[in-house]
PDB file of C-alpha atoms in Angstrom:
ATOM      1  CA  GLN A 520     -12.338 -14.586  -7.642  1.00 49.00           C
ATOM      2  CA  TRP A 521     -14.177 -12.807  -4.823  1.00 52.00           C
ATOM      3  CA  ILE A 522     -13.605  -9.560  -6.669  1.00 54.00           C
ATOM      4  CA  ASP A 523     -15.877 -10.457  -9.579  1.00 58.00           C
ATOM      5  CA  PRO A 524     -19.117 -10.540  -7.538  1.00 60.00           C
ATOM      6  CA  VAL A 525     -18.188  -7.213  -5.961  1.00 55.00           C
ATOM      7  CA  TRP A 526     -17.613  -5.688  -9.386  1.00 57.00           C
ATOM      8  CA  GLY A 527     -20.574  -7.464 -11.027  1.00 64.00           C
ATOM      9  CA  SER A 528     -22.669  -4.325 -11.340  1.00 64.00           C
ATOM     10  CA  PHE A 529     -19.619  -2.518 -12.708  1.00 64.00           C
ATOM     11  CA  ARG A 530     -19.318  -5.233 -15.364  1.00 66.00           C
ATOM     12  CA  GLU A 531     -23.009  -4.797 -16.262  1.00 72.00           C
ATOM     13  CA  LEU A 532     -22.413  -1.078 -16.681  1.00 71.00           C
ATOM     14  CA  LEU A 533     -19.456  -1.789 -18.952  1.00 67.00           C
ATOM     15  CA  ASP A 534     -21.581  -4.157 -21.039  1.00 74.00           C
ATOM     16  CA  SER A 535     -24.098  -1.386 -21.739  1.00 79.00           C
ATOM     17  CA  GLU A 536     -23.809   0.788 -24.862  1.00 81.00           C
ATOM     18  CA  PRO A 537     -22.143   3.748 -23.032  1.00 78.00           C
ATOM     19  CA  GLY A 538     -19.878   1.284 -21.238  1.00 75.00           C
ATOM     20  CA  ARG A 539     -18.702  -0.287 -24.481  1.00 75.00           C
ATOM     21  CA  SER A 540     -17.991   3.186 -25.850  1.00 78.00           C
ATOM     22  CA  LEU A 541     -15.937   3.995 -22.756  1.00 72.00           C
ATOM     23  CA  GLN A 542     -14.137   0.665 -23.025  1.00 71.00           C
ATOM     24  CA  GLY A 543     -13.285   1.349 -26.639  1.00 73.00           C
ATOM     25  CA  PHE A 544     -12.020   4.803 -25.738  1.00 74.00           C
ATOM     26  CA  VAL A 545      -9.830   3.893 -22.744  1.00 73.00           C
ATOM     27  CA  GLY A 546      -9.275   0.202 -23.365  1.00 76.00           C
ATOM     28  CA  GLU A 547      -9.940  -2.971 -21.406  1.00 77.00           C
ATOM     29  CA  GLU A 548      -6.469  -3.049 -19.825  1.00 78.00           C
ATOM     30  CA  ARG A 549      -6.845   0.415 -18.299  1.00 80.00           C
ATOM     31  CA  LEU A 550     -10.254  -0.421 -16.893  1.00 80.00           C
ATOM     32  CA  GLU A 551      -8.810  -3.576 -15.324  1.00 81.00           C
ATOM     33  CA  SER A 552      -6.041  -1.450 -13.798  1.00 82.00           C
ATOM     34  CA  VAL A 553      -8.639   0.911 -12.318  1.00 84.00           C
ATOM     35  CA  LYS A 554     -10.473  -2.097 -10.937  1.00 84.00           C
ATOM     36  CA  ALA A 555      -7.253  -3.518  -9.403  1.00 85.00           C
ATOM     37  CA  GLY A 556      -6.307  -0.157  -7.879  1.00 87.00           C
ATOM     38  CA  ALA A 557      -9.752   0.454  -6.406  1.00 89.00           C
ATOM     39  CA  THR A 558      -9.977  -3.077  -5.006  1.00 89.00           C
ATOM     40  CA  ALA A 559      -6.515  -2.825  -3.434  1.00 89.00           C
ATOM     41  CA  THR A 560      -7.364   0.539  -1.877  1.00 89.00           C
ATOM     42  CA  ALA A 561     -10.630  -0.741  -0.413  1.00 89.00           C
ATOM     43  CA  SER A 562      -9.011  -3.936   0.913  1.00 89.00           C
ATOM     44  CA  GLY A 563      -6.011  -2.080   2.313  1.00 88.00           C
ATOM     45  CA  ALA A 564      -8.305   0.411   4.049  1.00 88.00           C
ATOM     46  CA  VAL A 565      -9.941  -2.453   5.943  1.00 88.00           C
ATOM     47  CA  ALA A 566      -6.559  -3.322   7.454  1.00 87.00           C
ATOM     48  CA  MET A 567      -5.406   0.294   7.706  1.00 88.00           C
ATOM     49  CA  VAL A 568      -8.196   1.535  10.001  1.00 88.00           C
ATOM     50  CA  PRO A 569      -7.512  -0.574  13.128  1.00 90.00           C
ATOM     51  CA  ILE A 570      -3.736  -0.266  12.769  1.00 88.00           C
ATOM     52  CA  SER A 571      -3.874   3.499  12.293  1.00 90.00           C
ATOM     53  CA  LEU A 572      -5.934   3.896  15.463  1.00 91.00           C
ATOM     54  CA  LEU A 573      -2.998   2.438  17.422  1.00 89.00           C
ATOM     55  CA  ASP A 574      -0.779   5.333  16.337  1.00 84.00           C
ATOM     56  CA  PRO A 575      -0.063   7.608  19.314  1.00 83.00           C
ATOM     57  CA  ASP A 576      -0.275  10.628  16.976  1.00 79.00           C
ATOM     58  CA  ARG A 577      -3.745   9.687  15.717  1.00 85.00           C
ATOM     59  CA  PHE A 578      -6.134  12.443  14.674  1.00 86.00           C
ATOM     60  CA  THR A 579      -3.324  14.931  14.003  1.00 83.00           C
ATOM     61  CA  PRO A 580      -2.618  16.551  10.625  1.00 73.00           C
ATOM     62  CA  ARG A 581       0.549  14.423  10.240  1.00 75.00           C
ATOM     63  CA  TRP A 582      -1.477  11.256  10.924  1.00 81.00           C
ATOM     64  CA  GLU A 583      -4.151  12.216   8.400  1.00 83.00           C
ATOM     65  CA  PHE A 584      -1.561  13.103   5.756  1.00 74.00           C
ATOM     66  CA  GLN A 585       0.255   9.794   6.254  1.00 81.00           C
ATOM     67  CA  LEU A 586      -3.012   7.864   5.887  1.00 84.00           C
ATOM     68  CA  ASP A 587      -3.853   9.776   2.714  1.00 83.00           C
ATOM     69  CA  MET A 588      -0.428   8.988   1.267  1.00 81.00           C
ATOM     70  CA  LEU A 589      -0.789   5.340   2.310  1.00 86.00           C
ATOM     71  CA  ALA A 590      -4.095   5.157   0.407  1.00 87.00           C
ATOM     72  CA  LEU A 591      -2.351   6.533  -2.687  1.00 85.00           C
ATOM     73  CA  ASP A 592       0.514   4.083  -2.159  1.00 86.00           C
ATOM     74  CA  ILE A 593      -1.946   1.174  -1.936  1.00 89.00           C
ATOM     75  CA  LEU A 594      -3.722   2.289  -5.102  1.00 89.00           C
ATOM     76  CA  LEU A 595      -0.417   2.287  -7.006  1.00 86.00           C
ATOM     77  CA  PHE A 596       0.487  -1.028  -5.391  1.00 87.00           C
ATOM     78  CA  GLY A 597      -2.735  -2.587  -6.714  1.00 87.00           C
ATOM     79  CA  VAL A 598      -1.973  -1.507 -10.266  1.00 86.00           C
ATOM     80  CA  VAL A 599       1.693  -2.610 -10.126  1.00 86.00           C
ATOM     81  CA  TYR A 600       0.801  -5.907  -8.443  1.00 84.00           C
ATOM     82  CA  ARG A 601      -1.722  -6.636 -11.194  1.00 84.00           C
ATOM     83  CA  TYR A 602       0.966  -6.301 -13.852  1.00 79.00           C
ATOM     84  CA  ALA A 603       3.605  -8.171 -11.841  1.00 82.00           C
ATOM     85  CA  VAL A 604       1.504 -11.249 -11.193  1.00 77.00           C
ATOM     86  CA  ARG A 605      -0.459 -11.935 -14.323  1.00 74.00           C
ATOM     87  CA  SER A 606      -2.617 -15.044 -14.513  1.00 68.00           C
ATOM     88  CA  GLY A 607      -0.596 -18.158 -15.065  1.00 69.00           C
ATOM     89  CA  ASP A 608       2.393 -16.808 -13.153  1.00 70.00           C
ATOM     90  CA  ASP A 609       2.747 -18.791  -9.939  1.00 73.00           C
ATOM     91  CA  ASN A 610       5.997 -17.243  -8.707  1.00 75.00           C
ATOM     92  CA  PRO A 611       5.613 -16.564  -4.957  1.00 78.00           C
ATOM     93  CA  MET A 612       8.954 -14.740  -4.824  1.00 79.00           C
ATOM     94  CA  LEU A 613       7.718 -12.200  -7.379  1.00 79.00           C
ATOM     95  CA  ARG A 614       4.599 -11.566  -5.296  1.00 79.00           C
ATOM     96  CA  THR A 615       6.609 -11.195  -2.105  1.00 82.00           C
ATOM     97  CA  GLY A 616       9.079  -8.931  -3.892  1.00 82.00           C
ATOM     98  CA  VAL A 617       6.335  -6.588  -5.056  1.00 84.00           C
ATOM     99  CA  VAL A 618       4.939  -6.355  -1.511  1.00 85.00           C
ATOM    100  CA  GLY A 619       8.436  -5.745  -0.120  1.00 85.00           C
ATOM    101  CA  ALA A 620       9.140  -3.095  -2.732  1.00 86.00           C
ATOM    102  CA  PHE A 621       6.283  -1.035  -1.293  1.00 86.00           C
ATOM    103  CA  VAL A 622       6.583  -1.932   2.418  1.00 89.00           C
ATOM    104  CA  LEU A 623      10.322  -1.455   3.039  1.00 89.00           C
ATOM    105  CA  PRO A 624      10.830   2.064   1.619  1.00 87.00           C
ATOM    106  CA  ARG A 625       7.684   3.272   3.371  1.00 87.00           C
ATOM    107  CA  ALA A 626       8.820   1.782   6.704  1.00 89.00           C
ATOM    108  CA  LEU A 627      12.248   3.400   6.462  1.00 86.00           C
ATOM    109  CA  PHE A 628      10.870   6.749   5.320  1.00 85.00           C
ATOM    110  CA  LEU A 629       8.563   6.994   8.339  1.00 88.00           C
ATOM    111  CA  VAL A 630      11.376   6.614  10.904  1.00 87.00           C
ATOM    112  CA  GLN A 631      11.764   9.726  13.020  1.00 87.00           C
ATOM    113  CA  LEU A 632      15.336  10.432  14.067  1.00 84.00           C
ATOM    114  CA  PRO A 633      15.951  11.035  17.776  1.00 87.00           C
ATOM    115  CA  ALA A 634      17.383  14.388  18.833  1.00 88.00           C
ATOM    116  CA  GLU A 635      20.715  12.811  19.834  1.00 87.00           C
ATOM    117  CA  CYS A 636      21.563  11.836  16.223  1.00 84.00           C
ATOM    118  CA  GLN A 637      24.681  13.449  14.793  1.00 86.00           C
ATOM    119  CA  ALA A 638      25.446  13.863  11.111  1.00 80.00           C
ATOM    120  CA  LEU A 639      28.475  13.022   8.959  1.00 81.00           C
ATOM    121  CA  PRO A 640      28.638  10.120   9.568  1.00 83.00           C
ATOM    122  CA  LEU A 641      25.151   9.509  10.909  1.00 78.00           C
ATOM    123  CA  SER A 642      25.336   8.268  14.481  1.00 86.00           C
ATOM    124  CA  CYS A 643      22.180   7.820  16.534  1.00 87.00           C
ATOM    125  CA  GLY A 644      23.314   5.587  19.396  1.00 85.00           C
ATOM    126  CA  ASP A 645      23.210   1.972  20.474  1.00 88.00           C
ATOM    127  CA  PRO A 646      22.950  -0.752  19.273  1.00 88.00           C
ATOM    128  CA  LEU A 647      24.205  -0.121  15.724  1.00 85.00           C
ATOM    129  CA  GLY A 648      25.316   3.490  15.750  1.00 83.00           C
ATOM    130  CA  TYR A 649      23.408   4.259  12.579  1.00 81.00           C
ATOM    131  CA  PHE A 650      20.144   2.932  14.047  1.00 86.00           C
ATOM    132  CA  SER A 651      19.231   3.471  17.693  1.00 90.00           C
ATOM    133  CA  TRP A 652      16.860   1.197  19.604  1.00 94.00           C
ATOM    134  CA  SER A 653      14.001   3.657  19.140  1.00 93.00           C
ATOM    135  CA  MET A 654      14.641   3.793  15.396  1.00 90.00           C
ATOM    136  CA  LEU A 655      14.732  -0.006  15.150  1.00 94.00           C
ATOM    137  CA  ALA A 656      11.443  -0.211  17.051  1.00 94.00           C
ATOM    138  CA  GLN A 657       9.892   2.245  14.593  1.00 92.00           C
ATOM    139  CA  VAL A 658      11.147   0.214  11.617  1.00 92.00           C
ATOM    140  CA  VAL A 659       9.765  -3.014  13.079  1.00 94.00           C
ATOM    141  CA  TRP A 660       6.370  -1.385  13.732  1.00 93.00           C
ATOM    142  CA  GLN A 661       6.197   0.174  10.266  1.00 92.00           C
ATOM    143  CA  LEU A 662       7.236  -3.111   8.608  1.00 93.00           C
ATOM    144  CA  PHE A 663       4.479  -4.929  10.512  1.00 93.00           C
ATOM    145  CA  ALA A 664       1.830  -2.310   9.751  1.00 91.00           C
ATOM    146  CA  GLY A 665       2.840  -2.079   6.093  1.00 90.00           C
ATOM    147  CA  ALA A 666       2.948  -5.848   5.648  1.00 89.00           C
ATOM    148  CA  VAL A 667      -0.568  -6.192   7.066  1.00 90.00           C
ATOM    149  CA  VAL A 668      -1.993  -3.379   4.956  1.00 89.00           C
ATOM    150  CA  PHE A 669      -0.356  -4.408   1.699  1.00 85.00           C
ATOM    151  CA  ALA A 670      -1.099  -8.115   2.302  1.00 83.00           C
ATOM    152  CA  PHE A 671      -4.781  -7.207   2.619  1.00 83.00           C
ATOM    153  CA  ALA A 672      -4.544  -5.114  -0.544  1.00 80.00           C
ATOM    154  CA  PHE A 673      -3.899  -8.101  -2.803  1.00 70.00           C
TER     155      PHE A 673
END
């Protein structure tokens, strides 16, 4: 709803003769997917900037790479979310599931193992053996940050 005014000039461009040719070539559905991906990326970036500045490793190559990959992740999220929640589908569990499908793997992937972890079977210390307190804190932070960013993206 708020997206349409933002993309109004884009719609005017598509209604022009070259725009109609492009639409015929790539198709309306693909253009809507581009629109959803770009909108999600822009919205997610609004939430991503203040959260990313809280990262103690900010302004390092690792930090920049992770932000770049998050932007790509949000773009894909926007396209997938568009297809998962078509108009007329009022299933909140589906919407939450799509958000969770992007947030949880990212949060777990970003956990850095402490040096005291031992392999086979993985043991990293208290409280759970598999997950240490520092690892759990990282998961909680990444779940929070991801939930905020992806919630803003849709």
